[in-house]
mmCIF file of C-alpha atoms in Angstrom:
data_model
loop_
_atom_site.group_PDB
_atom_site.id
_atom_site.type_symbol
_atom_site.label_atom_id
_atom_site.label_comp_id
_atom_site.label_asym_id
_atom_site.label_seq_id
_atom_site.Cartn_x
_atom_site.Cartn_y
_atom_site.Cartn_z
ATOM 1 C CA UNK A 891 128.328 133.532 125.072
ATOM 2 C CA UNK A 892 130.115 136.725 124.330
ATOM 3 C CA UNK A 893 133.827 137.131 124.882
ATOM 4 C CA UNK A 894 135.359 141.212 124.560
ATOM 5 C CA UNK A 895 138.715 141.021 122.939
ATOM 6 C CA UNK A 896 141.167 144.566 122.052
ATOM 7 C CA UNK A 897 141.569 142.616 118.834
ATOM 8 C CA UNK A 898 138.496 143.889 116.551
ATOM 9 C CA UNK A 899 139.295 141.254 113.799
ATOM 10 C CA UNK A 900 139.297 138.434 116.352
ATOM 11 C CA UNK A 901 136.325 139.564 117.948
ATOM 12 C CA UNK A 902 134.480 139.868 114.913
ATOM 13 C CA UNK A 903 135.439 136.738 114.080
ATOM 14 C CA UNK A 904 133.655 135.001 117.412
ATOM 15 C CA UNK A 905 131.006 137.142 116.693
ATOM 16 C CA UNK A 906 129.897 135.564 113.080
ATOM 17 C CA UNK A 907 130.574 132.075 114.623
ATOM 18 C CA UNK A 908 128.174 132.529 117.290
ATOM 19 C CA UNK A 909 125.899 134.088 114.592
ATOM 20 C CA UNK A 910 126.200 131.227 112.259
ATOM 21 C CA UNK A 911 125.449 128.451 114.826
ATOM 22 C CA UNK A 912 122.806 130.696 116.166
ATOM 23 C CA UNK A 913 121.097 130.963 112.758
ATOM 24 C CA UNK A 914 121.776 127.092 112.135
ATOM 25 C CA UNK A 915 119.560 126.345 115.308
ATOM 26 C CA UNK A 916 117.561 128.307 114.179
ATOM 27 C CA UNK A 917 116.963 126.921 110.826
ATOM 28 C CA UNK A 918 117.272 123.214 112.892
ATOM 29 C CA UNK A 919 114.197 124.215 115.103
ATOM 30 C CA UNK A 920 111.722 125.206 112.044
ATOM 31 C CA UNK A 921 112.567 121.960 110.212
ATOM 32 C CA UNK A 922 111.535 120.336 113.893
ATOM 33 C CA UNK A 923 108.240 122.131 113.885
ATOM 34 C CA UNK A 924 107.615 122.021 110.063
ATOM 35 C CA UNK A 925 108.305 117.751 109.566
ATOM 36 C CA UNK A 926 105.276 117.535 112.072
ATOM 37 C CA UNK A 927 103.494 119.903 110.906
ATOM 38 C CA UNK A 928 103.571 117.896 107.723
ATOM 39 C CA UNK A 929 102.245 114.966 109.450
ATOM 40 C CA UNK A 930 99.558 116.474 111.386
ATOM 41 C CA UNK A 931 98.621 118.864 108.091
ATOM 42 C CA UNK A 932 99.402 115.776 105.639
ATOM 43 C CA UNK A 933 100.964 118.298 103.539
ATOM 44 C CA UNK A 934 103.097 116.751 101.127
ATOM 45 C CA UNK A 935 104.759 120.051 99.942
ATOM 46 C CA UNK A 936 105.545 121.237 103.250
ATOM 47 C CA UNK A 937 107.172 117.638 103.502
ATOM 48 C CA UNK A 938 109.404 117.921 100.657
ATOM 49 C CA UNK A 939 110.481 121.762 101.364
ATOM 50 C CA UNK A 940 111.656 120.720 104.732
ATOM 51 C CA UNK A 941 113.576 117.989 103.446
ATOM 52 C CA UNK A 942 115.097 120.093 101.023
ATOM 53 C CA UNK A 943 115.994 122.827 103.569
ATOM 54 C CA UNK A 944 118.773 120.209 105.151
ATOM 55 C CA UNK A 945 121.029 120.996 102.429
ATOM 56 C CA UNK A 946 121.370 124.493 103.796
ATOM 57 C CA UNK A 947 121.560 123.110 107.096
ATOM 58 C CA UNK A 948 124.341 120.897 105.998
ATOM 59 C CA UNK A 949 126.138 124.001 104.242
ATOM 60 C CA UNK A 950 125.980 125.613 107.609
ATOM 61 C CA UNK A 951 127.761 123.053 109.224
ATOM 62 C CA UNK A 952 130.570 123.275 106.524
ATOM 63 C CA UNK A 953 130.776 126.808 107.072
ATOM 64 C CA UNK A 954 131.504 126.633 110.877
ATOM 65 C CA UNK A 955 133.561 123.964 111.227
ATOM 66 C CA UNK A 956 135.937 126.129 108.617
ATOM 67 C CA UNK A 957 135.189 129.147 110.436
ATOM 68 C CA UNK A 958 136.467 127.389 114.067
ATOM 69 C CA UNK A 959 139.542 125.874 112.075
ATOM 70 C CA UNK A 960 140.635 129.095 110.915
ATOM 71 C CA UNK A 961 140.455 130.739 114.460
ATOM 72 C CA UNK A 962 142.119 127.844 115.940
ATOM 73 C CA UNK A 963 145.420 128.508 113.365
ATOM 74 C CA UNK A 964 145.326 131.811 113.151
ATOM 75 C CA UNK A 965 144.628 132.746 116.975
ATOM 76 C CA UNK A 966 145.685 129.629 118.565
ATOM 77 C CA UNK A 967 143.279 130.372 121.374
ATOM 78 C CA UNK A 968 142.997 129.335 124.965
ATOM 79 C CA UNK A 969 140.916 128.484 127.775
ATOM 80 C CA UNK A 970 137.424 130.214 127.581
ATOM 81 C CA UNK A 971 137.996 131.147 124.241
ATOM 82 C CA UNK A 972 139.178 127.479 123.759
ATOM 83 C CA UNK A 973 136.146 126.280 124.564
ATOM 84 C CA UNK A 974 134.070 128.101 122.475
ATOM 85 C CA UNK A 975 135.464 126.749 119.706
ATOM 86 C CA UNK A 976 135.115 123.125 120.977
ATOM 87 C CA UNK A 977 131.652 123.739 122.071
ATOM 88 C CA UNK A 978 130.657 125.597 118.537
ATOM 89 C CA UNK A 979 132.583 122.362 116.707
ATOM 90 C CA UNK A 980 130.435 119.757 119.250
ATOM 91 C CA UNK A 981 127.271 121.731 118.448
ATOM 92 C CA UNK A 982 127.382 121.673 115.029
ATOM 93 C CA UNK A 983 127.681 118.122 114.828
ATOM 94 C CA UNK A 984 124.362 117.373 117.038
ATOM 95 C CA UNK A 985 122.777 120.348 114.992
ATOM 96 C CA UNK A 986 123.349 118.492 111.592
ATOM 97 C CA UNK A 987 122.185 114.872 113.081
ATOM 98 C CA UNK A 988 118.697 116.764 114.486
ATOM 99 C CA UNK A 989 117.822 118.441 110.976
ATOM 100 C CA UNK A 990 118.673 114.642 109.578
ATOM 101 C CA UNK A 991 116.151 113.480 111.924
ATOM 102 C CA UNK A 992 113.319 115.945 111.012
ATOM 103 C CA UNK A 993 114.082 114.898 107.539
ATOM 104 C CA UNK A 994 113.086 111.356 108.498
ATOM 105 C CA UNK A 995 110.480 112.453 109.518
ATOM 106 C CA UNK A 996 109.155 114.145 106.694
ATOM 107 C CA UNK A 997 110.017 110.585 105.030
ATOM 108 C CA UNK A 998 107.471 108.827 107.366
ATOM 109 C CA UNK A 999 104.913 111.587 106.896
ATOM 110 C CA UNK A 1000 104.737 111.328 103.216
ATOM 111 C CA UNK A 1001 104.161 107.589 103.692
ATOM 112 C CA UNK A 1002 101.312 107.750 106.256
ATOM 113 C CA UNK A 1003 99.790 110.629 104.091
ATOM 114 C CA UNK A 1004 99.274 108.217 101.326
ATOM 115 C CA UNK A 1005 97.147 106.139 104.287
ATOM 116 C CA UNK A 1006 94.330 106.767 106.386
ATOM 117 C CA UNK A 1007 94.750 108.509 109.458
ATOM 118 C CA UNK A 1008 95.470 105.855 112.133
ATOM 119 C CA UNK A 1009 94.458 108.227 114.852
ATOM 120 C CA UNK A 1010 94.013 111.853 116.166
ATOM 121 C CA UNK A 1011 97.923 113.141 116.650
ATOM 122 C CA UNK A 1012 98.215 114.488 120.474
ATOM 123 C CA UNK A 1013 101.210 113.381 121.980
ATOM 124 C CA UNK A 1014 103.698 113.048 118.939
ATOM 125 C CA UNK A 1015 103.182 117.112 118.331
ATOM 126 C CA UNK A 1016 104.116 117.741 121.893
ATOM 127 C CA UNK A 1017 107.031 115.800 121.600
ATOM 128 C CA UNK A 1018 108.172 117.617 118.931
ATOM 129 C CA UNK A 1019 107.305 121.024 121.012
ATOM 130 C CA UNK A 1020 109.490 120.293 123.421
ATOM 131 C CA UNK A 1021 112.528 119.188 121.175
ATOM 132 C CA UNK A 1022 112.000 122.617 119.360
ATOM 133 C CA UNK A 1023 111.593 124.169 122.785
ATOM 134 C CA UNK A 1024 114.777 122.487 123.797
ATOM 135 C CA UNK A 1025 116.515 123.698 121.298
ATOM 136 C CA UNK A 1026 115.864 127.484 121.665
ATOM 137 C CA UNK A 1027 116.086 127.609 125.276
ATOM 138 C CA UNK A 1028 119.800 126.240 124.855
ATOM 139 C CA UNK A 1029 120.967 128.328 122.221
ATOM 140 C CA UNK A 1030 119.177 131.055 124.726
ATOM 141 C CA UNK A 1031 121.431 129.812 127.233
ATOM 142 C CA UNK A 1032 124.530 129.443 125.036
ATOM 143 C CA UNK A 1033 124.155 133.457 124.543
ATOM 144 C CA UNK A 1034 123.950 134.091 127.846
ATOM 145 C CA UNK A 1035 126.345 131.740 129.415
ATOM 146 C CA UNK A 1036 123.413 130.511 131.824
ATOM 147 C CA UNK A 1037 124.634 127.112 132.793
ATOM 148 C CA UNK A 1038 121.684 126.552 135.117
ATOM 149 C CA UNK A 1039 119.020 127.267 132.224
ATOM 150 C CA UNK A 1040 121.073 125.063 130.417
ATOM 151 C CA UNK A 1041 120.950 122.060 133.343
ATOM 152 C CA UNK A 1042 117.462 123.065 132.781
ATOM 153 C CA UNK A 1043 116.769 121.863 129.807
ATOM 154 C CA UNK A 1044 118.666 119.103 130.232
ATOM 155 C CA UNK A 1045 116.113 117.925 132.936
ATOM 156 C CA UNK A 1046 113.611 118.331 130.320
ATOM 157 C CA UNK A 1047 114.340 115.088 128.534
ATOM 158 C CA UNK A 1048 112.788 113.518 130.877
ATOM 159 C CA UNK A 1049 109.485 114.610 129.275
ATOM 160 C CA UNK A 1050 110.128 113.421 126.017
ATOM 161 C CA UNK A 1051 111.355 110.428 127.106
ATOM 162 C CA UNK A 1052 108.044 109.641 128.838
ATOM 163 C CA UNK A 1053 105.953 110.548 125.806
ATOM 164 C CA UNK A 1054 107.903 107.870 123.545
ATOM 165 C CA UNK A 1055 106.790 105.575 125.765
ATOM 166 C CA UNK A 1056 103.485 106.603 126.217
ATOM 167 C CA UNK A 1057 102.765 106.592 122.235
ATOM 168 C CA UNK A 1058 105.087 103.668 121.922
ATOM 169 C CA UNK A 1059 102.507 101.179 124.460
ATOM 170 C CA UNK A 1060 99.546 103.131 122.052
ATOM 171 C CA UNK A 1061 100.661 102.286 118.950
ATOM 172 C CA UNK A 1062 101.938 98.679 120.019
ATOM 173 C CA UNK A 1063 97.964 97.945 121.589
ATOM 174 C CA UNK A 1064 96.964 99.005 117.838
ATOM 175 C CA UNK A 1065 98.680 96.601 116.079
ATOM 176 C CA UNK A 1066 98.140 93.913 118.882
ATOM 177 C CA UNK A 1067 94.380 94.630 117.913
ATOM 178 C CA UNK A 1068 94.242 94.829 114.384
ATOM 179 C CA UNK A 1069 96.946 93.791 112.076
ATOM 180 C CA UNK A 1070 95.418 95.999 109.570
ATOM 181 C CA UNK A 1071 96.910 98.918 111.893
ATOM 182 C CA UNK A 1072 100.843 97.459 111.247
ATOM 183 C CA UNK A 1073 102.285 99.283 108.359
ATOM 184 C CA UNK A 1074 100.747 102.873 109.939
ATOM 185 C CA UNK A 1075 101.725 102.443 113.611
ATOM 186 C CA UNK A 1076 105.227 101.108 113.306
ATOM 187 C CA UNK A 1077 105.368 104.341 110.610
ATOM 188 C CA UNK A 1078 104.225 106.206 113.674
ATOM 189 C CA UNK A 1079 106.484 104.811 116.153
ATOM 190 C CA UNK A 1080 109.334 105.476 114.135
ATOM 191 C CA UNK A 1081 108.859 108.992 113.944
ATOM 192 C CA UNK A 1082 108.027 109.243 117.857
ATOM 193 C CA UNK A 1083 111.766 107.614 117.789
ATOM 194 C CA UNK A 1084 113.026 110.148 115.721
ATOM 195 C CA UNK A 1085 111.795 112.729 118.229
ATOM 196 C CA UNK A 1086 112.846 111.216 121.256
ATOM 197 C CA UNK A 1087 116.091 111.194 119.917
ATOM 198 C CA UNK A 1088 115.900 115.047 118.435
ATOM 199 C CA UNK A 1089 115.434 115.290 122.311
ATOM 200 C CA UNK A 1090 118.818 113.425 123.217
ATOM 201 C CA UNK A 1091 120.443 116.000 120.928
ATOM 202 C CA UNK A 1092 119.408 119.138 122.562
ATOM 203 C CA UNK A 1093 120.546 117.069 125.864
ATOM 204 C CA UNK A 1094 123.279 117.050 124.439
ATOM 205 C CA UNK A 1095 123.554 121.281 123.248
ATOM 206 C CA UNK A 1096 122.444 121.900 126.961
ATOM 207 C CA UNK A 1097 125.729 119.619 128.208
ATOM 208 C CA UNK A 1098 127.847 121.108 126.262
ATOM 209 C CA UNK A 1099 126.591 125.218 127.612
ATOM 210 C CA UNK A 1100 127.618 123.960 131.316
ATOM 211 C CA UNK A 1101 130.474 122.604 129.799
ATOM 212 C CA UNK A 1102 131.182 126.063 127.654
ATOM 213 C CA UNK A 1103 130.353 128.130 131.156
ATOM 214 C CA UNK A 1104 131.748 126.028 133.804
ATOM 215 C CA UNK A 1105 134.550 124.023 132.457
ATOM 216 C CA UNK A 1106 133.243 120.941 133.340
ATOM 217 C CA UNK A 1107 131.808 117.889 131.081
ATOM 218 C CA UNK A 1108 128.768 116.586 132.500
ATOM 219 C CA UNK A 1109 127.966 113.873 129.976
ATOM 220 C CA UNK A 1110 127.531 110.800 131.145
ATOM 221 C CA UNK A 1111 126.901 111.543 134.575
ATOM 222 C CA UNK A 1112 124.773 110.038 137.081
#
């Protein structure tokens, strides 16, 4: 969301926060696609770069929450510029936690890749779709100062959550069947945990647009 100010150092300040969360997503959604990716590929290098692309991720998050400190004592801002900041600090935070949770599940994927495959991967690589989907479409929103894309999304973790369940009565009927199956499928269901919550997190992005836009916090409500 873009705010004009008269003051050109101000405003280009604003401008290379919203650049450097934009660019964090960014990097946050290709470590979402590329951690399955490694699963479904069983590529064990992909694995490993991914993992080691958090520390740039975590760098990122450094950066910002220094940039938003400096504008908040140098420009000790107020109301919608006040919220940017609060929003860019909050967003940050859930950023960092989702490239964590790719990383996790690179983790898993290097474990199952020393296994057979368990089964054909269908619904795990749509979950991660839609958490990378999520993602975008709120940091598209957060640009445009759409709340209503933004409630959007939010609607959309709905999905997600329905897939975890889904895989989770799968993989649970595998192991009920053949203990054999144990080691693979709870490896399986704890990545399809990881990306239900990757979806909570870009809930949580989408919450905090309407609450960037509208001035209101929506979390927690009915």
């Amino acid at each position: 969301m873009k705010i004009a100010h008269t003051d050109s150092e101000y405003e280009r300040e604003l401008t290379r926060l919203r650049n450097e969360l934009l660019s964090m997503a960014g990097r946050v959604e290709k470590m979402i696609r590329e951690s399955v990716q490694a699963l479904v590929e069983r590529d064990d290098a992909l694995a490993r770069a991914t993992i080691d692309s958090d520390r740039e991720v975590d760098l990122q998050e450094v950066e910002i929450d220094k940039l938003c400190l400096r504008i908040l004592a140098r420009r000790q801002p107020v109301a919608s510029d006040l919220r940017v900041l609060m929003t860019a600090i909050r967003m940050v935070t859930d950023l960092e936690r989702m490239g964590d949770l790719a990383v996790n599940v690179c983790e898993r994927a290097l474990e199952l890749n020393r296994e057979p495959p368990l089964k054909q991967y269908i619904d795990i690589p749509r979950m991660a779709e839609l958490a990378q989907g999520m993602v975008r479409e709120t940091l598209d929103a957060f640009v445009a100062g759409d709340a209503e894309a933004a409630q959007r999304v939010i609607a959309r973790d709905e999905e997600v959550d329905a897939l975890y369940a889904q895989v989770f009565r799968e993989l649970l009927t595998f192991m009920m069947e053949d203990t054999g199956t144990v080691f693979r499928a709870t490896r399986l269901q704890s990545i399809a945990k990881y990306l239900e919550r990757l979806g909570d997190h870009a809930t949580n992005l989408g919450e905090m647009v309407v609450f960037l836009v509208k001035g209101e916090d929506i979390r927690h409500s009915s």
